[in-house]
CSV table of C-alpha atoms and ligand atoms in Angstrom, one decimal:
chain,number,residue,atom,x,y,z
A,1,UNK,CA,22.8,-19.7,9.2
A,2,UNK,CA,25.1,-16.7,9.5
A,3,UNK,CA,23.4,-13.8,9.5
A,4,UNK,CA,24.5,-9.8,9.1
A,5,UNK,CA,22.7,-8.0,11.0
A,6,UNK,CA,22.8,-3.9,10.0
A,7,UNK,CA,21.0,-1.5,12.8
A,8,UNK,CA,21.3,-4.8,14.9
A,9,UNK,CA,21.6,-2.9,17.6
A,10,UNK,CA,18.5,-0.6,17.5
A,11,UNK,CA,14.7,-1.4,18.0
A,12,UNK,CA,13.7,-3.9,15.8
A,13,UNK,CA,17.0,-5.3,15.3
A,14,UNK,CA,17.9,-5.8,18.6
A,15,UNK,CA,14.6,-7.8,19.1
A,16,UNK,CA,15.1,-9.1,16.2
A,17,UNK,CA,19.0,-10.6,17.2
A,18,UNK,CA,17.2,-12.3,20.6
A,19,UNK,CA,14.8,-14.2,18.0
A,20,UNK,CA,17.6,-15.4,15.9
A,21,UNK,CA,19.6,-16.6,18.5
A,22,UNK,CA,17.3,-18.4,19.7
A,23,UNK,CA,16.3,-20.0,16.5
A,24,UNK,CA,19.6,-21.0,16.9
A,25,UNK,CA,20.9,-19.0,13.7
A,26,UNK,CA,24.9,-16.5,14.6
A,27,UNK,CA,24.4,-13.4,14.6
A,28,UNK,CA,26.9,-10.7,13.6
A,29,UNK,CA,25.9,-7.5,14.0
A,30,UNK,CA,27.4,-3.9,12.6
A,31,UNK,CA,26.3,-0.5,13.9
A,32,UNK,CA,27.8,2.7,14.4
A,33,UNK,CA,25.6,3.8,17.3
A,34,UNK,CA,24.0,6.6,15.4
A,35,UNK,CA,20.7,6.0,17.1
A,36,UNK,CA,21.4,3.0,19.3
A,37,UNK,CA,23.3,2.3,22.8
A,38,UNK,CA,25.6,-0.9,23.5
A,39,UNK,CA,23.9,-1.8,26.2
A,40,UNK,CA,21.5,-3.3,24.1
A,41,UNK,CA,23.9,-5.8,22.4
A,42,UNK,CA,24.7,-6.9,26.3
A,43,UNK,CA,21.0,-7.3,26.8
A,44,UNK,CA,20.4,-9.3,23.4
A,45,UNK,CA,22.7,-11.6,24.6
A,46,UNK,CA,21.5,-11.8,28.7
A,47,UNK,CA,17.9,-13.1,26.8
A,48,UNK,CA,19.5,-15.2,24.1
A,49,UNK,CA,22.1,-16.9,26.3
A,50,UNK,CA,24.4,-16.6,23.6
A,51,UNK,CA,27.3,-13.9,22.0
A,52,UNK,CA,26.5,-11.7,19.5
A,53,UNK,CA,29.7,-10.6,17.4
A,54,UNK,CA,29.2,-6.3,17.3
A,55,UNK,CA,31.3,-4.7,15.0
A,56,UNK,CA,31.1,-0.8,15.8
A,57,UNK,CA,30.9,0.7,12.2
A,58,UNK,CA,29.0,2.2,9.6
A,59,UNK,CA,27.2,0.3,6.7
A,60,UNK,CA,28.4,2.8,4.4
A,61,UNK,CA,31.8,2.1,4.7
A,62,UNK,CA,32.9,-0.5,1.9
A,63,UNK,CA,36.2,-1.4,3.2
A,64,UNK,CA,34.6,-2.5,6.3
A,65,UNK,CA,32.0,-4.5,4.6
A,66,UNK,CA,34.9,-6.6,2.8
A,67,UNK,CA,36.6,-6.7,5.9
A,68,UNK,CA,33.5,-8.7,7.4
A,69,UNK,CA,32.7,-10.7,4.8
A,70,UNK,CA,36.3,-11.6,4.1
A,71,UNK,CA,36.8,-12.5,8.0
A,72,UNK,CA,33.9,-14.2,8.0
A,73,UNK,CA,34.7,-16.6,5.4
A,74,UNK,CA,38.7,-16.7,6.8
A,75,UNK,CA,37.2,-18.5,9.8
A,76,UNK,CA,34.9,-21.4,8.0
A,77,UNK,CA,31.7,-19.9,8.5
A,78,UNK,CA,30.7,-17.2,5.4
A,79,UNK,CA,27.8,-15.0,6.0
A,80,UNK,CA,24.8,-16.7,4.7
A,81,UNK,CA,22.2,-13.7,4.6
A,82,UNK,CA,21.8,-10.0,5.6
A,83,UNK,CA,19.0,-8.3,8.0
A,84,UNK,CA,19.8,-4.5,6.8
A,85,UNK,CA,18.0,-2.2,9.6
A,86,UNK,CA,20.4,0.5,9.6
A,87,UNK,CA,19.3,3.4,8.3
A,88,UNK,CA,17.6,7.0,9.2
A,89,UNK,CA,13.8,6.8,10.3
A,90,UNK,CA,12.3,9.7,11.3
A,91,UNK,CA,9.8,10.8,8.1
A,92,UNK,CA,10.2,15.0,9.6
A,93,UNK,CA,13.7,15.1,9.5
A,94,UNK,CA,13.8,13.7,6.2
A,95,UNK,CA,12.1,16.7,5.2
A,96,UNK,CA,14.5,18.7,6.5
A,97,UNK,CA,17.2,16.8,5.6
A,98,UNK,CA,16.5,14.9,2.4
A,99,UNK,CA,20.1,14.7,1.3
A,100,UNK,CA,21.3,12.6,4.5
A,101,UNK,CA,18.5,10.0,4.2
A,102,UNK,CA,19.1,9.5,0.7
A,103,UNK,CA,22.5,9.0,1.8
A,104,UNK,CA,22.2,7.2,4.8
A,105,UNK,CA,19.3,5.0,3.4
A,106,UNK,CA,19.6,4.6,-0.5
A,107,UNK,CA,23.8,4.7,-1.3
A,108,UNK,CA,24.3,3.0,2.5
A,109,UNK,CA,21.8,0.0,0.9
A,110,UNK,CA,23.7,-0.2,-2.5
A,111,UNK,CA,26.9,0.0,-0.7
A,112,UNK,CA,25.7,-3.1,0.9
A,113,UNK,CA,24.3,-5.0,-1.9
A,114,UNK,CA,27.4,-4.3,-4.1
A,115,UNK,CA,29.4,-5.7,-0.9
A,116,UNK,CA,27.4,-8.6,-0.7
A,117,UNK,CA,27.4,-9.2,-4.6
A,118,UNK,CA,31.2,-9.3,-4.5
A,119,UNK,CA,31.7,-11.4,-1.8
A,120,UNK,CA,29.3,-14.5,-3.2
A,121,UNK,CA,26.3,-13.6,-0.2
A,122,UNK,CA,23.0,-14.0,-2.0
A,123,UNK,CA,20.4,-13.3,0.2
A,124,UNK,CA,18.4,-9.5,1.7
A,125,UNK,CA,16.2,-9.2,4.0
A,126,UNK,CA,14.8,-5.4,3.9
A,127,UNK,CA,13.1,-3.3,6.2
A,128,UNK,CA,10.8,-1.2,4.3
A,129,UNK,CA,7.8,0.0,5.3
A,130,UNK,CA,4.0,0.5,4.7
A,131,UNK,CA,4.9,4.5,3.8
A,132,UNK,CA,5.7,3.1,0.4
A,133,UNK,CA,2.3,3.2,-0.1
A,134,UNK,CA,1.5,6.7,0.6
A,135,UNK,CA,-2.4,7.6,0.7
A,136,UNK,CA,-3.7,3.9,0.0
A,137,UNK,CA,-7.5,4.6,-2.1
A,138,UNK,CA,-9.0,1.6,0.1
A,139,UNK,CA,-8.0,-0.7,3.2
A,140,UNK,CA,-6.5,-2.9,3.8
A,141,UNK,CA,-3.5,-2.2,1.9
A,142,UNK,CA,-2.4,-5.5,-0.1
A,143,UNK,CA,1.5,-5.7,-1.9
A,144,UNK,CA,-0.1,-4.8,-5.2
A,145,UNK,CA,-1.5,-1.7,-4.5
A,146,UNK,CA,0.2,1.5,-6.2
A,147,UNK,CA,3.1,3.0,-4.3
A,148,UNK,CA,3.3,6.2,-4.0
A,149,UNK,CA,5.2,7.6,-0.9
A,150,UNK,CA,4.9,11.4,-0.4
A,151,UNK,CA,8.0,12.3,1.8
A,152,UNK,CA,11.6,11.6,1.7
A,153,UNK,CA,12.3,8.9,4.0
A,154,UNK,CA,9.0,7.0,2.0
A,155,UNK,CA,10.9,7.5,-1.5
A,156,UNK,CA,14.0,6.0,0.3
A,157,UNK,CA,12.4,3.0,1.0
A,158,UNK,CA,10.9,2.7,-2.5
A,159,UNK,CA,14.0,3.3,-4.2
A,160,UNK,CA,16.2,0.4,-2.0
A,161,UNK,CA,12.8,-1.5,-3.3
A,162,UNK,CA,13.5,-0.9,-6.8
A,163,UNK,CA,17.3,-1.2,-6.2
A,164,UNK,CA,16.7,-4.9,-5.0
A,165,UNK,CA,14.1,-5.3,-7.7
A,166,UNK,CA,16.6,-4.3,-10.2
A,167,UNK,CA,19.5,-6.9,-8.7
A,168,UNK,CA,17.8,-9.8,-8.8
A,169,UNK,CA,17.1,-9.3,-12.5
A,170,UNK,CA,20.5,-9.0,-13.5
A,171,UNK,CA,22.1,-11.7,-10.2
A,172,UNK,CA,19.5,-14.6,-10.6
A,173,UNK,CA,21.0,-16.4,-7.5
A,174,UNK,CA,20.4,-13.3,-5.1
A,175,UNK,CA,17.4,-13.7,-2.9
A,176,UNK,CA,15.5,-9.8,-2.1
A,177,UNK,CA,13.1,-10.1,0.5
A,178,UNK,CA,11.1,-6.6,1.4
A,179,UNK,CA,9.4,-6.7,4.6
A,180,UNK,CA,7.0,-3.8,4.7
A,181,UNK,CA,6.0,-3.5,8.2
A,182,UNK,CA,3.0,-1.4,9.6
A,183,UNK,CA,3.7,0.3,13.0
A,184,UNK,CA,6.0,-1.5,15.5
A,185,UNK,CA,5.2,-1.4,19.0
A,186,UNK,CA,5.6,-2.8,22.1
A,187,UNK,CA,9.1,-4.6,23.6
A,188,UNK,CA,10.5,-7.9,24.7
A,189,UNK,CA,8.0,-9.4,27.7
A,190,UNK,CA,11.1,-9.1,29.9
A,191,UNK,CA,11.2,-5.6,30.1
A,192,UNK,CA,15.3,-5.5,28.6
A,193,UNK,CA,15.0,-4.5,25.5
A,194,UNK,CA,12.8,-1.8,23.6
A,195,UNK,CA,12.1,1.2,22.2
A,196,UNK,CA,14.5,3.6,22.8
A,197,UNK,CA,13.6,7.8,21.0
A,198,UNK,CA,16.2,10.4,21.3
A,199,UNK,CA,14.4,13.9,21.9
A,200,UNK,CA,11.0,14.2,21.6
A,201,UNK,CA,9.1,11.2,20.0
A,202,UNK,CA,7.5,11.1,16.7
A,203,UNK,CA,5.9,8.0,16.9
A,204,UNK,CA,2.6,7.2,18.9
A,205,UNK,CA,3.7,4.3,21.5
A,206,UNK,CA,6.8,6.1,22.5
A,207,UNK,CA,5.2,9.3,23.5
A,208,UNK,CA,2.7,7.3,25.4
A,209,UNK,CA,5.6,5.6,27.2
A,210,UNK,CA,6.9,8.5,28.5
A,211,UNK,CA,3.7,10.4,29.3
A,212,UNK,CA,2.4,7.1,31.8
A,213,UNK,CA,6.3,7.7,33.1
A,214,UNK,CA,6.2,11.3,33.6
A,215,UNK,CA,8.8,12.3,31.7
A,216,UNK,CA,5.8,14.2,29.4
A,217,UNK,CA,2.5,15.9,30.8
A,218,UNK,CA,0.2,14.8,28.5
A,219,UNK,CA,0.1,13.2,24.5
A,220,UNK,CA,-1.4,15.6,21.5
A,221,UNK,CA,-4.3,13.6,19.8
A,222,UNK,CA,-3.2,14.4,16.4
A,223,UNK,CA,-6.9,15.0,15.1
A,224,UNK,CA,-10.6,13.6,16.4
A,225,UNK,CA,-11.9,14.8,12.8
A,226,UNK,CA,-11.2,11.8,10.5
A,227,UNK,CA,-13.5,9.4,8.8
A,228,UNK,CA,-12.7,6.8,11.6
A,229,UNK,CA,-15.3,5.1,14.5
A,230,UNK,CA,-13.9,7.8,17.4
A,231,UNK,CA,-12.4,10.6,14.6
A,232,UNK,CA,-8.8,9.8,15.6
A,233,UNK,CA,-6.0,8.0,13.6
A,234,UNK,CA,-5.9,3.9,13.0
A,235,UNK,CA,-3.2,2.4,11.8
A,236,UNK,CA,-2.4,-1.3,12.1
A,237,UNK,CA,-0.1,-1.6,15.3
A,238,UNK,CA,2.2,-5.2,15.3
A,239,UNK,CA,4.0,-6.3,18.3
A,240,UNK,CA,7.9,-6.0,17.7
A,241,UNK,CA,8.5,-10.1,19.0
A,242,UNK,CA,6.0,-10.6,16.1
A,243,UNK,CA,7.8,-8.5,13.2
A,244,UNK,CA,10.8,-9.8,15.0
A,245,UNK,CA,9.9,-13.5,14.3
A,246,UNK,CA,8.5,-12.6,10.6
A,247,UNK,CA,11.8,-11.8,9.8
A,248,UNK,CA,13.5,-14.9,11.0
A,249,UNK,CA,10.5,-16.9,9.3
A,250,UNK,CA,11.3,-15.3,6.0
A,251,UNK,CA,14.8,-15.9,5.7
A,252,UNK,CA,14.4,-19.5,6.5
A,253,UNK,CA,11.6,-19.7,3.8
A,254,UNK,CA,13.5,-17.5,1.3
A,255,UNK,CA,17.3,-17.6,1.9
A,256,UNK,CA,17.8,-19.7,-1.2
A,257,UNK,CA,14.7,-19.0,-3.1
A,258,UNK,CA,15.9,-16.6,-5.9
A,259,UNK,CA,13.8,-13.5,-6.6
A,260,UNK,CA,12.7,-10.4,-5.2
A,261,UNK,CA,10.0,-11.1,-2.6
A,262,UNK,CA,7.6,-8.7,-0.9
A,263,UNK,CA,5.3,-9.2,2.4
A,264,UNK,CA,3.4,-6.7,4.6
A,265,UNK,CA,3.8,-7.0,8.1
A,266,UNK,CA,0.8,-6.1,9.8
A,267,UNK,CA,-1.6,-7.8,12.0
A,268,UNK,CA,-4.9,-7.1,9.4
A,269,UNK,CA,-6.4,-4.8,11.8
A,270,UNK,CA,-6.9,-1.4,12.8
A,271,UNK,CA,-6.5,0.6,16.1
A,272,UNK,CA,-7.4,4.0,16.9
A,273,UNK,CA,-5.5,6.6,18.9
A,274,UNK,CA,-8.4,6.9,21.6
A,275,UNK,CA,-8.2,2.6,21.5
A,276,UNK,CA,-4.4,2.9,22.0
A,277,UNK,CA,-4.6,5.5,25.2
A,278,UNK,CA,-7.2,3.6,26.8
A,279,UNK,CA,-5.3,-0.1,26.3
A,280,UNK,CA,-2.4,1.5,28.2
A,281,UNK,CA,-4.4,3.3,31.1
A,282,UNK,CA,-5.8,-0.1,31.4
A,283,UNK,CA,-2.6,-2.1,31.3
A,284,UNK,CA,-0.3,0.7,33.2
A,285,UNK,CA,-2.9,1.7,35.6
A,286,UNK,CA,-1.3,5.1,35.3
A,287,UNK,CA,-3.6,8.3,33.8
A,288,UNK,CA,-2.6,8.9,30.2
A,289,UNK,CA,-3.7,12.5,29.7
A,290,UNK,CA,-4.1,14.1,26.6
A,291,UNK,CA,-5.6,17.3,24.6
A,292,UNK,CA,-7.2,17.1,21.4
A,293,UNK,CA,-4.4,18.9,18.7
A,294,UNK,CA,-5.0,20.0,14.9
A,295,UNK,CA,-3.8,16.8,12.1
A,296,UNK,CA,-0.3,17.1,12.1
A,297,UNK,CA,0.4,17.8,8.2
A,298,UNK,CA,0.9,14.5,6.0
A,299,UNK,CA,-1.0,11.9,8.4
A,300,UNK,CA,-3.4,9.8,6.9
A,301,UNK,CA,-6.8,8.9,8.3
A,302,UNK,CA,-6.7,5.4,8.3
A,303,UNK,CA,-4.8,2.7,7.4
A,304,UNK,CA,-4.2,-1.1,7.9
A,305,UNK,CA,-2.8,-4.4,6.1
A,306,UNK,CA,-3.7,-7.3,4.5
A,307,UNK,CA,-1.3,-9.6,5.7
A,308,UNK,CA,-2.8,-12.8,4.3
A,309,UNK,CA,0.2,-13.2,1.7
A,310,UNK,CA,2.7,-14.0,4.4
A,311,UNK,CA,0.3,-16.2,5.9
A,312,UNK,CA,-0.2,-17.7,3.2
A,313,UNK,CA,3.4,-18.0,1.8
A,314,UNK,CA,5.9,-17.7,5.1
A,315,UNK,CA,3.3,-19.7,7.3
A,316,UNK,CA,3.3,-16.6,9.9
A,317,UNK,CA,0.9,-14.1,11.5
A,318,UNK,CA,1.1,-11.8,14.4
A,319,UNK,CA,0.0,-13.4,17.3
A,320,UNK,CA,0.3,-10.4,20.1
A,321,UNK,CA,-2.7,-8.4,20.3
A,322,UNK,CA,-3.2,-5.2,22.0
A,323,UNK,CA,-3.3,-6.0,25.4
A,324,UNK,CA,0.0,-7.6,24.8
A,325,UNK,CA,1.4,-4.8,23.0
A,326,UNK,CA,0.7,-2.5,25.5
A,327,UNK,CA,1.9,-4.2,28.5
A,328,UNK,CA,4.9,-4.9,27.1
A,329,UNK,CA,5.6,-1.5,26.3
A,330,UNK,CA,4.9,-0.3,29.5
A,331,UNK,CA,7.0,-3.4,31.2
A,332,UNK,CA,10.2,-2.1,29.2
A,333,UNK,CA,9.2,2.0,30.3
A,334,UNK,CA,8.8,1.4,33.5
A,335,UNK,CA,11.6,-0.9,33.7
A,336,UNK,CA,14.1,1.7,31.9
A,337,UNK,CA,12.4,5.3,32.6
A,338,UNK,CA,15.2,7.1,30.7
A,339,UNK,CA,16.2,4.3,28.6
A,340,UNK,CA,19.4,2.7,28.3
A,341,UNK,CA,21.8,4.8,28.6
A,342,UNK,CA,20.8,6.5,31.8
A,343,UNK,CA,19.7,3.1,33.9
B,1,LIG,P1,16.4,2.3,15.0
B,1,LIG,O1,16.9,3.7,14.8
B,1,LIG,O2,16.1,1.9,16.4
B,1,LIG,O3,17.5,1.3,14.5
B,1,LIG,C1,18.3,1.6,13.4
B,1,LIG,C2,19.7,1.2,13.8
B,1,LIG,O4,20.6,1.4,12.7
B,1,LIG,C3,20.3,2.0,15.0
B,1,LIG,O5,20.8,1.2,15.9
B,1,LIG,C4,21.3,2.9,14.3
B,1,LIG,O6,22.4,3.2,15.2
B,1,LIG,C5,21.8,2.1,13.2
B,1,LIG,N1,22.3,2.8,12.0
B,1,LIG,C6,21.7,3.9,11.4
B,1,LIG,N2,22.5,4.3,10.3
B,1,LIG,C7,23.6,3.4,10.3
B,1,LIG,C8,24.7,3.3,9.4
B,1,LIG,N3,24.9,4.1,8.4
B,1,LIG,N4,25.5,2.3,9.7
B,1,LIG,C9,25.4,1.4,10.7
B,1,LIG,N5,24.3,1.5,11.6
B,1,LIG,C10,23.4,2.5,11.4
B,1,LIG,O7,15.2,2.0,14.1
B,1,LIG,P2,14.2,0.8,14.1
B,1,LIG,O8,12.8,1.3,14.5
B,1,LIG,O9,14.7,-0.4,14.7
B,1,LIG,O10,14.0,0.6,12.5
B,1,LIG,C11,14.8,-0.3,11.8
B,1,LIG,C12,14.5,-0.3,10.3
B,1,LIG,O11,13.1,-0.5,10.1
B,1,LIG,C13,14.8,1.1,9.7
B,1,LIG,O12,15.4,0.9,8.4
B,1,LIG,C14,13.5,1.8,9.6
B,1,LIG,O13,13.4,2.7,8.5
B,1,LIG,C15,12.6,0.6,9.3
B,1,LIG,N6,11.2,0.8,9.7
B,1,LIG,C16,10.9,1.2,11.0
B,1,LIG,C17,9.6,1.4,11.4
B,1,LIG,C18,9.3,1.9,12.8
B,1,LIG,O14,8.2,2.4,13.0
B,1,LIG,N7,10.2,1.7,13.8
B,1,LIG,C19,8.6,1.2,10.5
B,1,LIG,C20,8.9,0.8,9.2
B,1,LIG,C21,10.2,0.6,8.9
B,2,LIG,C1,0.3,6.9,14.7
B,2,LIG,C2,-1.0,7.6,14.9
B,2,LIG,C3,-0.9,10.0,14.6
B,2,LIG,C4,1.9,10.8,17.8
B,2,LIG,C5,5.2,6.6,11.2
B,2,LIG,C6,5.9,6.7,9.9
B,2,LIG,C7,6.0,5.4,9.2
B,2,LIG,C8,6.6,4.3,10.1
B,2,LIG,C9,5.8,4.2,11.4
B,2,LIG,C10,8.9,4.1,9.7
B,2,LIG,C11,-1.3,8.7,13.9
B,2,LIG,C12,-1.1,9.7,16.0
B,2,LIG,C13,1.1,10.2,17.0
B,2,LIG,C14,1.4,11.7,18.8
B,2,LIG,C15,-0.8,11.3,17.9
B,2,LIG,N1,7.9,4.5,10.4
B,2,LIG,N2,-0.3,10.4,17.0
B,2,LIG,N3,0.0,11.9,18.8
B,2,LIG,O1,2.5,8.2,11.4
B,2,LIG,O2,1.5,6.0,11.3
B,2,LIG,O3,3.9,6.2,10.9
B,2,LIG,O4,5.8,5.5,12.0
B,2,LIG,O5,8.9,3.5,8.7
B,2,LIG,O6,6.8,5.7,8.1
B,2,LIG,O7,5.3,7.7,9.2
B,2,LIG,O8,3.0,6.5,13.2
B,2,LIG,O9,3.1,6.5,15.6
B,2,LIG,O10,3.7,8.6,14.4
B,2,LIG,O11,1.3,7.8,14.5
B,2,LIG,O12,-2.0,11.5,17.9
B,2,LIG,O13,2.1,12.3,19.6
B,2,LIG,O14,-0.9,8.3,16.2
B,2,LIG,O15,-1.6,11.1,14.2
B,2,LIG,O16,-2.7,8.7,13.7
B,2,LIG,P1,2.6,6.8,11.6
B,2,LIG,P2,2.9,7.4,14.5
């Protein structure tokens, strides 16, 4: 297949590119760089062997989108499906600045689908995530439970949901397949691609990247006081290679089965904060220090998938387990202390 890749050149996407190519699927990819570096699209193809065409460009630009899907269909080979990553991430700054992500995340994602509508493609793959779900009332989460996101960047994600929900009502040949994921970690075993924060990090794995570096003196435990075996966080950590080859499993199951599908992504089990530090000091061999800090306002305790449906349905689990997860992450830090763009 032919496959559109939006955001294709940040985290998940760029892993996400390798495990096409190598599944032997094209791979066209648009970006404008907003969070992203090009070196990654050399790097995607260094692992794959094979060319990725980059188009430097925003999703939300329509004239571009006909551009591509008109090229692409001048040249024999239509686009067949879309991966749509691009989009704005960080749950904070959608606080602050609701009006971009709604922008950047909801009318970026029509813009798309009404592209891909015109232009005869019928099938999107979505990265949403488990935030849809807000405070779940048990674990693990399944796809039925209530959703009920409590911050910006969550109702972004529900509303491209309901958006897809809505199209295949009224376009019965369109395939919509959400992928909810849990919390991506780790990198590519080879160390070349991963996770790559601007500023400070938000996000858990990051933070510990860069404290076993140096580039941070020590991680804030956001909390020891929840109703969890060591009082800290657990959430349901997946290795990105894993979430990387759910998505190339579900387009090849669903491409050209009509309907709007929806799968966790999650390994099924949880993994505390304390569990996490200690997994890297034991796969780094470097001291992660860190100080106990108050909650940091809107987490949740604890919280972790059912992933059974996609077992059950796409024939695919997560395979990577912590050890894994953290070695990898570490193999990419210590590989590329400041990243990409400073190597
Ligand atoms: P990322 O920021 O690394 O990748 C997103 C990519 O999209 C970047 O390369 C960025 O430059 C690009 N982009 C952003 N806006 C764009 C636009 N308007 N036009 C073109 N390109 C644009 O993020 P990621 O971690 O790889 O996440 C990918 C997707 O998965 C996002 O939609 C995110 O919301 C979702 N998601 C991520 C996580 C996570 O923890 N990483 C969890 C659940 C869901
Ligand atoms: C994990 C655990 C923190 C940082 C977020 C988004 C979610 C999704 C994934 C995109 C929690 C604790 C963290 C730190 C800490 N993203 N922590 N010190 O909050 O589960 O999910 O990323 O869709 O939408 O909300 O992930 O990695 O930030 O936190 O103690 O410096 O680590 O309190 O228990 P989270 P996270």
């Amino acid at each position: 297949m032919k496959i559109l890749v939006t955001g294709g050149a940040g985290y998940i996407g760029s892993h996400t590119c390798v495990e096409l190519l190598q599944s032997g699927h094209q791979v066209l990819v648009v970006d404008n760089l907003a969070n992203s570096s090009l070196e990654a699209i050399s790097r995607i193809e260094q692992l794959a062997g094979k060319a990725v065409q980059f188009i430097q460009g925003d999703v939300r630009n329509e004239a571009l989108l006909a551009e591509i899907f008109t090229a692409a269909v001048a040249t024999g080979q239509p686009v067949d499906a879309v991966i749509h990553f691009a989009g704005s991430k960080a749950v904070g700054e959608s606080v602050q600045f609701p009006l971009a992500y709604y922008d950047n995340n909801v009318s970026a994602s029509r813009t798309l689908m009404a592209a891909m509508q015109q232009h005869g493609v019928n099938c999107l793959v979505f990265s949403s995530s488990a935030t849809v779900y807000g405070e779940p009332d048990q674990v693990p989460v399944t796809e039925d439970f209530p959703t009920r996101p409590f911050n910006p960047y969550g109702r972004t994600k529900l509303m491209v949901e309901q958006m897809m929900g809505d199209l295949v009502v009224a376009a019965p040949a369109f395939s919509a397949v959400v992928l909810r994921y849990f919390n991506p970690v780790g990198a590519h075993p080879s160390g070349r691609i991963g996770e790559d924060p601007q500023g400070i990090p938000n996000n858990l794995m990051p933070f510990i990247n860069q404290v076993a570096v140096g580039r941070r003196p020590f991680l804030s435990v956001f909390g020891n006081d929840y109703d969890t075996p060591d009082g800290t966080g657990v959430r349901d950590y997946i290795h990105v290679c894993d979430l990387a080859e759910g998505h190339v499993r579900a387009l090849e199951q669903l491409a050209t089965k009509p309907g709007l599908h929806t799968y966790n992504l999650g390994t099924g089990s949880g993994i505390s904060v304390l569990q996490m530090v200690e997994a890297y000091r034991q796969a780094s061999g470097q001291p992660i220090d860190y100080q106990i800090a108050p909650r940091r306002p809107g987490d949740i305790g604890c919280y972790y998938a059912d992933a059974s449906k996609a077992a059950r349905e796409l024939n695919w689990r997560a395979s990577r387990d912590l050890t894994q997860m953290v070695t990898d992450g570490w193999n990419w830090q210590r590989q590329n202390p400041s990243g990409y763009a400073k190597n």
